[in-house]
XYZ file of N, CA, C and O in Angstrom:
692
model
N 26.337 45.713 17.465
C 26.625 44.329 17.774
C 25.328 43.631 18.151
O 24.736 44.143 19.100
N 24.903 42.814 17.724
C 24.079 41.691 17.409
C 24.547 40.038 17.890
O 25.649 39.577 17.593
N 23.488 39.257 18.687
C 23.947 38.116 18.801
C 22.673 37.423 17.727
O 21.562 37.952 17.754
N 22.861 36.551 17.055
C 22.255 35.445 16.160
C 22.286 34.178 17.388
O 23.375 33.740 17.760
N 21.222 33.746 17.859
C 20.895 32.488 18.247
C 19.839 31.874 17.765
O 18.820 32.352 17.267
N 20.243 30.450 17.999
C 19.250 29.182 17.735
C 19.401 27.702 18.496
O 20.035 27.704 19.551
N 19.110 27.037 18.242
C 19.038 25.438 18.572
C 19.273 24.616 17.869
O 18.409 24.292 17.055
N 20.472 23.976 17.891
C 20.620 22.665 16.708
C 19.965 21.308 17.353
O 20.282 20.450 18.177
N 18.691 21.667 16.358
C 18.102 19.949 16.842
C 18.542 18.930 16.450
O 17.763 17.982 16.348
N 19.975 18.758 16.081
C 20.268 17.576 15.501
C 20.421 16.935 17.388
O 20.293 15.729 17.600
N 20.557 17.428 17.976
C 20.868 17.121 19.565
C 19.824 15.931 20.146
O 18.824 15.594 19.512
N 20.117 15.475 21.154
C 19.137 14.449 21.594
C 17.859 15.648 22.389
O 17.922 16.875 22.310
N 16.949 14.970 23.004
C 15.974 16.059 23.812
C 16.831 16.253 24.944
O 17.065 17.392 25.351
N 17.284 15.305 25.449
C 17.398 15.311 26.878
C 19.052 16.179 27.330
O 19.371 16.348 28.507
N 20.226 16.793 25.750
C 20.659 17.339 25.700
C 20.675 18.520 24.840
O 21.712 18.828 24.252
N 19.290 19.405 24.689
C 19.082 20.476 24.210
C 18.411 21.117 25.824
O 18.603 22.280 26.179
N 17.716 20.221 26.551
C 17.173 20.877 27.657
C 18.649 20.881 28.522
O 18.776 21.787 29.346
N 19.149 20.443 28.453
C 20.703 20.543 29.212
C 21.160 22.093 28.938
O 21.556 22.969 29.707
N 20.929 22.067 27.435
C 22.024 23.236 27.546
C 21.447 24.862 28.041
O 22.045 25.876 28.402
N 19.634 24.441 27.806
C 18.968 25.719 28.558
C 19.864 26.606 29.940
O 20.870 25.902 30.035
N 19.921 27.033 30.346
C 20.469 27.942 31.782
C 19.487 27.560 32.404
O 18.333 27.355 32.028
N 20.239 27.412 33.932
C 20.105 26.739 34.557
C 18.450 27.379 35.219
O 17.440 26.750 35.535
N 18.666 28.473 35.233
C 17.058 29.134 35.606
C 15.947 28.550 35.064
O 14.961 28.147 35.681
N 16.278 28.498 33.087
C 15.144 28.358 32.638
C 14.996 26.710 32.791
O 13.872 26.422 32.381
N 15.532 25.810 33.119
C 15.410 24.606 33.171
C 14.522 24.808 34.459
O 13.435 24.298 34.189
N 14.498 25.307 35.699
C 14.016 25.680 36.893
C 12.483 26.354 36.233
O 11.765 25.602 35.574
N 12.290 27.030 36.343
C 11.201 27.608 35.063
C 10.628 26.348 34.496
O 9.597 25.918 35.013
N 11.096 25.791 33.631
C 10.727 24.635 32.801
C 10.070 23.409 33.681
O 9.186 22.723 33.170
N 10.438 23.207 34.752
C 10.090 22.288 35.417
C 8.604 22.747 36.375
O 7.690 21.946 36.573
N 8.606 24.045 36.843
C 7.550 24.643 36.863
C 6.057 24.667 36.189
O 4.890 24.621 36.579
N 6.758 24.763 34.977
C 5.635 25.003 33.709
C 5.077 23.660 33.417
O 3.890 23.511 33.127
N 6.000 22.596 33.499
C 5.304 21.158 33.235
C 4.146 21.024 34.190
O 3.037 20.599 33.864
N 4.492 21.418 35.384
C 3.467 20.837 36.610
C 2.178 21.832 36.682
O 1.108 21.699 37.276
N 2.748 23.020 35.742
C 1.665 24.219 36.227
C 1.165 24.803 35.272
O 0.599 25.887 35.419
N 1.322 23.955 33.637
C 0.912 25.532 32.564
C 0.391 23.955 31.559
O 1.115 22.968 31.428
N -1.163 24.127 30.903
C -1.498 23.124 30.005
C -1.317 23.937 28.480
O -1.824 25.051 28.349
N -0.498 23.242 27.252
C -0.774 23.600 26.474
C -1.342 23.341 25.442
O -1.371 22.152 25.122
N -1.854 24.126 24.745
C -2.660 23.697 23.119
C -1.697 24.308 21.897
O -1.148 25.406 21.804
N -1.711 23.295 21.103
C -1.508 24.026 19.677
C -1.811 23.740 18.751
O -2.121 22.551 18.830
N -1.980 24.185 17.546
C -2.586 24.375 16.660
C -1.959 24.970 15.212
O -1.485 26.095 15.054
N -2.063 24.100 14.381
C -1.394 24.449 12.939
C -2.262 24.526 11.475
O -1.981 24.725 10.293
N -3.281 24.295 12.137
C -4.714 24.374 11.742
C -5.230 25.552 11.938
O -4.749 26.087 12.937
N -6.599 26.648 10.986
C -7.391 27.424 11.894
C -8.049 27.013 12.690
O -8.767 26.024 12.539
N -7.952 27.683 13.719
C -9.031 27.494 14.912
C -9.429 28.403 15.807
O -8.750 28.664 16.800
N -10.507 28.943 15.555
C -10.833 30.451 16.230
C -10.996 30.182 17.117
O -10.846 31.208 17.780
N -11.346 29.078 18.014
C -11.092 29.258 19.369
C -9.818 29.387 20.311
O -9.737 29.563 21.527
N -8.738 29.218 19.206
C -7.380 29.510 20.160
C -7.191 30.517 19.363
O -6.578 31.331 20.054
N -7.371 31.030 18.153
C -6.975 32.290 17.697
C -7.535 33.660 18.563
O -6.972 34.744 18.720
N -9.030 33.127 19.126
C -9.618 34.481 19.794
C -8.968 34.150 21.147
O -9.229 35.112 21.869
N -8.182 33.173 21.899
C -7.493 33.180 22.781
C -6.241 34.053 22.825
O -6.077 34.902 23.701
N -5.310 33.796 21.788
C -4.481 34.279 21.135
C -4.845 36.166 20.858
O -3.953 36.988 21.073
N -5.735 36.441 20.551
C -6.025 37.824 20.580
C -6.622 38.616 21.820
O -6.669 39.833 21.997
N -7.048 37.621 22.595
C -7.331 37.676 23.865
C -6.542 37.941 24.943
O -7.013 38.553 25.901
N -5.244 37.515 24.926
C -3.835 37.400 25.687
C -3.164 38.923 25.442
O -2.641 39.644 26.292
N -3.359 39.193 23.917
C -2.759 40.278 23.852
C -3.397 41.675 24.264
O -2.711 42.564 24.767
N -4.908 41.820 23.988
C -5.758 42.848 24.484
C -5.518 42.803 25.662
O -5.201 43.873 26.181
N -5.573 41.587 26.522
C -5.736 41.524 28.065
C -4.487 42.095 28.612
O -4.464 42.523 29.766
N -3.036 42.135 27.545
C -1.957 42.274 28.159
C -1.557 43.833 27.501
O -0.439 44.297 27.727
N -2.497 44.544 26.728
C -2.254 45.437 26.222
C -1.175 45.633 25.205
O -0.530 46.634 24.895
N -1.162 44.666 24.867
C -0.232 44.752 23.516
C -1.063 44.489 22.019
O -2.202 44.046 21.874
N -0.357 44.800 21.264
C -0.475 44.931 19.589
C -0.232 43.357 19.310
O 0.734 42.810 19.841
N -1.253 42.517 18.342
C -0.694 41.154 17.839
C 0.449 41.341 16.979
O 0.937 42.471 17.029
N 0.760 40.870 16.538
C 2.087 40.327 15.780
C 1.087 40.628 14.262
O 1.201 41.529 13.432
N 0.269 39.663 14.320
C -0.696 39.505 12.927
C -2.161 39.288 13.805
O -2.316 38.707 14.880
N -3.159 39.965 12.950
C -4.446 39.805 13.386
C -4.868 38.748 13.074
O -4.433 38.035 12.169
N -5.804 38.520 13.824
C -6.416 37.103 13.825
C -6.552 36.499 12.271
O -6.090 35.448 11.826
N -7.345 37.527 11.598
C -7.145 37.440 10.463
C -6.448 36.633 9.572
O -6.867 35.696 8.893
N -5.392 37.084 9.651
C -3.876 36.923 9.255
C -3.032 35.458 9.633
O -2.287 34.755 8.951
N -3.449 35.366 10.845
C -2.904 34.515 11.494
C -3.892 33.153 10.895
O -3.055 32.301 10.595
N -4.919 32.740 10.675
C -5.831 32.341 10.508
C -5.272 32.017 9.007
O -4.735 30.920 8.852
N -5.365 32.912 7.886
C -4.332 32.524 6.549
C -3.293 31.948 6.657
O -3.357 30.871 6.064
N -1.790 32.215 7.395
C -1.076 31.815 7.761
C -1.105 30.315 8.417
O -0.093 29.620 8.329
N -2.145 29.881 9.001
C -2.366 28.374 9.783
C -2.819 27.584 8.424
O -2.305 26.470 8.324
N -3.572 27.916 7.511
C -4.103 27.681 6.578
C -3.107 27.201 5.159
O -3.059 26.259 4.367
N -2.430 28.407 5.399
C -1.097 27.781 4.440
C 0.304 27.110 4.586
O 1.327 26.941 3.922
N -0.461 26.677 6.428
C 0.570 24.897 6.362
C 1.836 25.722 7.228
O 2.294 24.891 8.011
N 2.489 26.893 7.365
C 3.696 27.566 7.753
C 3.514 28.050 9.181
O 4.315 28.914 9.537
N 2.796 27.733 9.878
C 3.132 28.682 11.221
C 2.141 27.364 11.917
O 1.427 26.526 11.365
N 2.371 27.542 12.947
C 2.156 26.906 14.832
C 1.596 27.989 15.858
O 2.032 28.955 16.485
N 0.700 27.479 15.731
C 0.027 28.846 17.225
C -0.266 27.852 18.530
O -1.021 26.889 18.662
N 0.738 28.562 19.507
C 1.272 27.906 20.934
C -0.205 28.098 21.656
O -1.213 27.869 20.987
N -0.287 28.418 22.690
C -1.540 28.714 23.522
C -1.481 28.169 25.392
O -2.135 27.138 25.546
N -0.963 28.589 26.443
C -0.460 28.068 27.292
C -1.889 28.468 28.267
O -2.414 29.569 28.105
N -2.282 27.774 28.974
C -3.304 28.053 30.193
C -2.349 27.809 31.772
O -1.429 27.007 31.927
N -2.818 28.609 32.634
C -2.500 28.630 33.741
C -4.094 28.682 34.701
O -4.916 29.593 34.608
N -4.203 27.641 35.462
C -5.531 27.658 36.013
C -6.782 27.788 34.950
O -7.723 28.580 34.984
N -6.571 27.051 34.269
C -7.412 27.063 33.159
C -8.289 28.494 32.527
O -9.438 28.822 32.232
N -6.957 29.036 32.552
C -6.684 30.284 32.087
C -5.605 31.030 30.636
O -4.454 30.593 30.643
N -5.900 31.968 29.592
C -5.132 31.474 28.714
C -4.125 32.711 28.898
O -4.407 33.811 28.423
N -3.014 32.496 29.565
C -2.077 33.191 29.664
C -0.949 33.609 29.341
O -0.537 34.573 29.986
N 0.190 32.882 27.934
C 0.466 32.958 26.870
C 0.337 32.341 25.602
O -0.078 31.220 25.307
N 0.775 33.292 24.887
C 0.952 32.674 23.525
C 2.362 32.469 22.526
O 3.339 33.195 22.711
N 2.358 31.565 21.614
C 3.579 31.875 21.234
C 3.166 30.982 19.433
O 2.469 30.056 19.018
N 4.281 32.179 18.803
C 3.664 31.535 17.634
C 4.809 30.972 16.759
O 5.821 31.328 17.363
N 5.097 30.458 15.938
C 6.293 29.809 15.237
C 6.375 29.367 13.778
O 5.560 28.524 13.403
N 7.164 29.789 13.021
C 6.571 29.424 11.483
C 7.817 28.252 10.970
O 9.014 28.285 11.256
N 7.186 27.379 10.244
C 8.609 26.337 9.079
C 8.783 27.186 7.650
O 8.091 27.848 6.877
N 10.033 26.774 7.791
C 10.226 26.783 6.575
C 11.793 26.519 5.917
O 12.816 27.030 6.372
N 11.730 25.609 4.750
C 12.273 24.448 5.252
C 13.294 23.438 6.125
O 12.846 22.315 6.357
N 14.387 23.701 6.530
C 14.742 22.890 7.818
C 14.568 23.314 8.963
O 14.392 22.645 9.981
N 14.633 25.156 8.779
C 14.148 26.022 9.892
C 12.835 26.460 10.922
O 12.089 27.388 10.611
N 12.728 25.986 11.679
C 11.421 26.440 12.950
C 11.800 27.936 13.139
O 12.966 28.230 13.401
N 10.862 28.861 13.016
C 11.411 30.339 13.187
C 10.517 30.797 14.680
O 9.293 30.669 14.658
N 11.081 31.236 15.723
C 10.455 31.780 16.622
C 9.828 33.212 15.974
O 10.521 34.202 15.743
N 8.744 33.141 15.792
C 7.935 34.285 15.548
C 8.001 35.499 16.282
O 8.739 36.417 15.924
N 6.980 35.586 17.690
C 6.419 36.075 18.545
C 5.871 35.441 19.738
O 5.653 34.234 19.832
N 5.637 36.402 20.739
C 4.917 35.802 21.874
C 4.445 36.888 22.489
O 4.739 38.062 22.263
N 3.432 36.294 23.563
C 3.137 37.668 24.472
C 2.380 36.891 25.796
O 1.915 35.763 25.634
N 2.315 37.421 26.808
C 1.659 36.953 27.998
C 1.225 37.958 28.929
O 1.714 39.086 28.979
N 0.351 37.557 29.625
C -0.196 38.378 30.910
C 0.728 37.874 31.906
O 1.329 36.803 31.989
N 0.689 39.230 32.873
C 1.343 38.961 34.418
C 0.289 37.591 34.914
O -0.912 37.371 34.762
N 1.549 36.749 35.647
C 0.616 36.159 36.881
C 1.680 36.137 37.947
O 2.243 35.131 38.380
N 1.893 37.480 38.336
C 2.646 37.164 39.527
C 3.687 37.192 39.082
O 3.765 37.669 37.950
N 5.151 36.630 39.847
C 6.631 36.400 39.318
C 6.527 34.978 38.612
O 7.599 34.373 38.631
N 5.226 34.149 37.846
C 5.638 33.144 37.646
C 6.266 32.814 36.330
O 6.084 33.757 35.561
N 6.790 32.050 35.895
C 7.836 32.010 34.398
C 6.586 30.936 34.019
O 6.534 29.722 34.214
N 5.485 31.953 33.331
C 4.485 30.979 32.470
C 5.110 30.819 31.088
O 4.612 29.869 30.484
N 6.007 31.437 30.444
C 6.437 31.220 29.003
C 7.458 30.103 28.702
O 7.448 29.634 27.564
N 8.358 29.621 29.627
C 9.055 28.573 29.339
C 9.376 27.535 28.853
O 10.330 27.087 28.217
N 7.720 26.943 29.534
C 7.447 25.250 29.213
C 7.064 25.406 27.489
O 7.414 24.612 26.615
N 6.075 26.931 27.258
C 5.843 26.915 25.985
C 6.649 27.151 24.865
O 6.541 26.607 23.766
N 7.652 28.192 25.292
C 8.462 27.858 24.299
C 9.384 26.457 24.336
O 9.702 26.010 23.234
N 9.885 25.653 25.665
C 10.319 24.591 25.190
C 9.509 23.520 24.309
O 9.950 22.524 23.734
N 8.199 24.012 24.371
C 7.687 22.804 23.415
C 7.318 22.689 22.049
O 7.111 21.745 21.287
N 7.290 24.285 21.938
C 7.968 24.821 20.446
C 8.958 24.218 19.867
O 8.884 24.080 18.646
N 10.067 23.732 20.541
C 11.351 23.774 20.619
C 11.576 22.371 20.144
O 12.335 22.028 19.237
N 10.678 21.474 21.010
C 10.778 19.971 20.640
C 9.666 19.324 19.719
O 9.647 18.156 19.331
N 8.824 20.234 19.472
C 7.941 20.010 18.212
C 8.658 19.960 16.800
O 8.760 19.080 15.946
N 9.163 21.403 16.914
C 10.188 21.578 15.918
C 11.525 20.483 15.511
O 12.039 20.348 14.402
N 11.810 19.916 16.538
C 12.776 18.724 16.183
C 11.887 17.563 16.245
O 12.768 16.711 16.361
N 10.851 16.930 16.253
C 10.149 15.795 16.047
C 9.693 15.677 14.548
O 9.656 14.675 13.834
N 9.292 17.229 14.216
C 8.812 17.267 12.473
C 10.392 17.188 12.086
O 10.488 17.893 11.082
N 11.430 16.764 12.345
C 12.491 16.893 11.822
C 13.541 18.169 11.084
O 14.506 18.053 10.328
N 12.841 19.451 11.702
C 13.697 20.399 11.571
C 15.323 20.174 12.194
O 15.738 19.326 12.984
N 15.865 21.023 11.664
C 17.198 21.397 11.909
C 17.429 22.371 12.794
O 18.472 22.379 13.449
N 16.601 23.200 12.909
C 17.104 24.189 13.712
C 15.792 24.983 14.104
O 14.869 24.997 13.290
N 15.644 25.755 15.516
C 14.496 26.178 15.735
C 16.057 27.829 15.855
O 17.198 27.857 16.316
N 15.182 28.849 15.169
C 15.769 30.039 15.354
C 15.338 31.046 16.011
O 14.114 31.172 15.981
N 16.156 32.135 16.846
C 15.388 32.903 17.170
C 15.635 33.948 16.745
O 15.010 34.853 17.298
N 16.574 34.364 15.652
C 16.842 35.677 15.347
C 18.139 36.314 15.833
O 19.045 35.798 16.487
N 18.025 37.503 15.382
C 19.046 38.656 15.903
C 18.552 38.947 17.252
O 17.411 39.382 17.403
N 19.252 38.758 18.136
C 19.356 39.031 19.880
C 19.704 40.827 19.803
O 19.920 41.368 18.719
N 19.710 41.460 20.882
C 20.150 42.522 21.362
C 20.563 42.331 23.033
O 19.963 42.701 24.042
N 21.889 41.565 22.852
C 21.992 41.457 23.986
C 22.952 42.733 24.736
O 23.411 42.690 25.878
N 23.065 43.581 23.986
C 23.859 44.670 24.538
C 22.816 45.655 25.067
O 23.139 46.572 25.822
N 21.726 45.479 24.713
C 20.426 46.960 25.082
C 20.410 48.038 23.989
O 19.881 49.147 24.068
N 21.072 47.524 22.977
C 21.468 48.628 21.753
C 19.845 49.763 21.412
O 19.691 50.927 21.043
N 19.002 48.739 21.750
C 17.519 49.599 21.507
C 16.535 49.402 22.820
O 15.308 49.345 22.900
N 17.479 49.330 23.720
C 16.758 49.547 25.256
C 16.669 48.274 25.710
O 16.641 47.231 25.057
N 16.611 48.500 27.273
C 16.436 47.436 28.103
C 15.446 46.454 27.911
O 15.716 45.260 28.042
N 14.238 46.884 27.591
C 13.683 45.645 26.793
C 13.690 44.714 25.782
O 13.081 43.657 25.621
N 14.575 45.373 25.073
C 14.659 44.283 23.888
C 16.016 43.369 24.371
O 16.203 42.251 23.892
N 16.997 44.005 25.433
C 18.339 43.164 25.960
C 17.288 42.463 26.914
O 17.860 41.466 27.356
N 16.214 42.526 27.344
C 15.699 41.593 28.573
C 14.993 40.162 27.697
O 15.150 38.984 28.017
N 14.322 40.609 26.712
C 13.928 39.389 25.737
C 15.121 38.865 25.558
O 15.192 37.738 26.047
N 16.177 39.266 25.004
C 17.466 38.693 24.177
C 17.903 37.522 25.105
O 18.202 36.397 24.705
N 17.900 37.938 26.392
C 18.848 37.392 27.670
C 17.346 35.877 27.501
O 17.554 34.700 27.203
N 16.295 36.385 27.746
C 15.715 35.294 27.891
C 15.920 34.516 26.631
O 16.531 33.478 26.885
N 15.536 34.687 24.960
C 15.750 33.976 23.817
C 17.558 32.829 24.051
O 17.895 31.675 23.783
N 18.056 33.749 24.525
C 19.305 33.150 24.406
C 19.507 32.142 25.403
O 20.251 31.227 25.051
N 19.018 32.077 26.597
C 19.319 30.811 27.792
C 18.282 29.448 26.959
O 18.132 28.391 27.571
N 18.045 29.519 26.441
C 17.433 28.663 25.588
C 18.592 28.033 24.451
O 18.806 26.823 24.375
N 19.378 29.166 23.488
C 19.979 28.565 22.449
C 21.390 27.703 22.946
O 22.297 27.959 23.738
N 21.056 26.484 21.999
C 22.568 26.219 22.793
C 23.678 26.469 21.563
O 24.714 25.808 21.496
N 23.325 27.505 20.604
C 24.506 27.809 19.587
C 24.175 29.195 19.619
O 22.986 29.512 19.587
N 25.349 30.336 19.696
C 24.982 32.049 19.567
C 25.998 32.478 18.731
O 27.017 31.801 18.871
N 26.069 33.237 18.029
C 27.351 33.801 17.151
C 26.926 35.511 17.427
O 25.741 35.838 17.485
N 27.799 36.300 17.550
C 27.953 37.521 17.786
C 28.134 38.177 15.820
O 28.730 37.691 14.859
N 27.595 38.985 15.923
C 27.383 39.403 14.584
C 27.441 41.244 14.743
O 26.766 41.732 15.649
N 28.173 42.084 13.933
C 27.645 42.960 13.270
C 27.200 43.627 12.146
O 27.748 43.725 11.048
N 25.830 44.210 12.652
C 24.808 44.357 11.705
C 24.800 45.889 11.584
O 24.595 46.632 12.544
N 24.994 46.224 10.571
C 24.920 47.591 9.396
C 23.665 47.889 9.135
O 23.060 47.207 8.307
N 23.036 48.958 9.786
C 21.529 49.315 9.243
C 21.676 50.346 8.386
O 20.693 50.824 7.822
């Protein structure tokens, strides 16, 4: 069992942030006052080596190497997020079009403490994606049961207080 969530941006702004949970709206309001962001749909190695920077620093694997990512900006389809905290670059988040669909890619961040630095950035993913006039920003197949461990049900729980549409699905591997 599988949940499928997303966001129908046909919604106004001020009722897609409604339907967030109530935490991440709390979170969200945080992040406005406390997290600057950059993005970029363009190459730009200075947020790309940020972007690879976040993940070494956080010990994780990129999604796509800079490289990659760098082609990808190039051929018009993806958004690279970039969030600073104390003028510091402490997540990232990346997002591709294609056509009515905004696809949540990936993300990754360093600890700072208990603070919810990812929020504000993905909400602005969120409303980028409905200003270019998408339809829908997606996030995929959820695991909100823990079917492949507590981490991937702890992302799910977060992807999903965000969607304000979820359909429960099962998926046959």
């Amino acid at each position: 069992e599988l949940t499928s969530a997303w966001v129908d941006l046909s919604e106004t702004e001020e009722a897609i942030e409604r339907g967030y949970r109530e935490a991440h709206r709390q979170s969200l309001r945080w992040g406005r006052k406390n997290i600057r962001i950059e993005r970029t749909d363009l190459p730009d190695s200075r947020l790309i080596a940020e972007y690879e920077y976040v993940h070494h620093a956080g010990r994780r694997i990129p999604a796509v190497t800079g490289d990659r990512l760098s082609l990808f900006l190039s051929m018009g389809r993806m958004t690279l997020y970039v969030g600073y905290f104390e003028d510091r670059p402490v997540v990232t988040l990346l997002s591709s079009r294609h056509g009515h669909t905004t696809y949540y890619w990936a993300s990754a961040k360093l600890p700072v403490g208990n603070k919810p630095i990812g929020h504000v950035v993905l909400h602005q993913a969120i409303m980028d994606a409905k200003a270019e006039g998408k339809r829908l920003f997606y996030f995929g197949l959820l695991d909100m049961v823990g079917n492949y461990g507590g981490k991937s049900r702890n992302i799910a729980l977060y992807k999903s207080g965000f969607a304000n549409r979820i359909e429960t699905i099962i998926h046959y591997i």
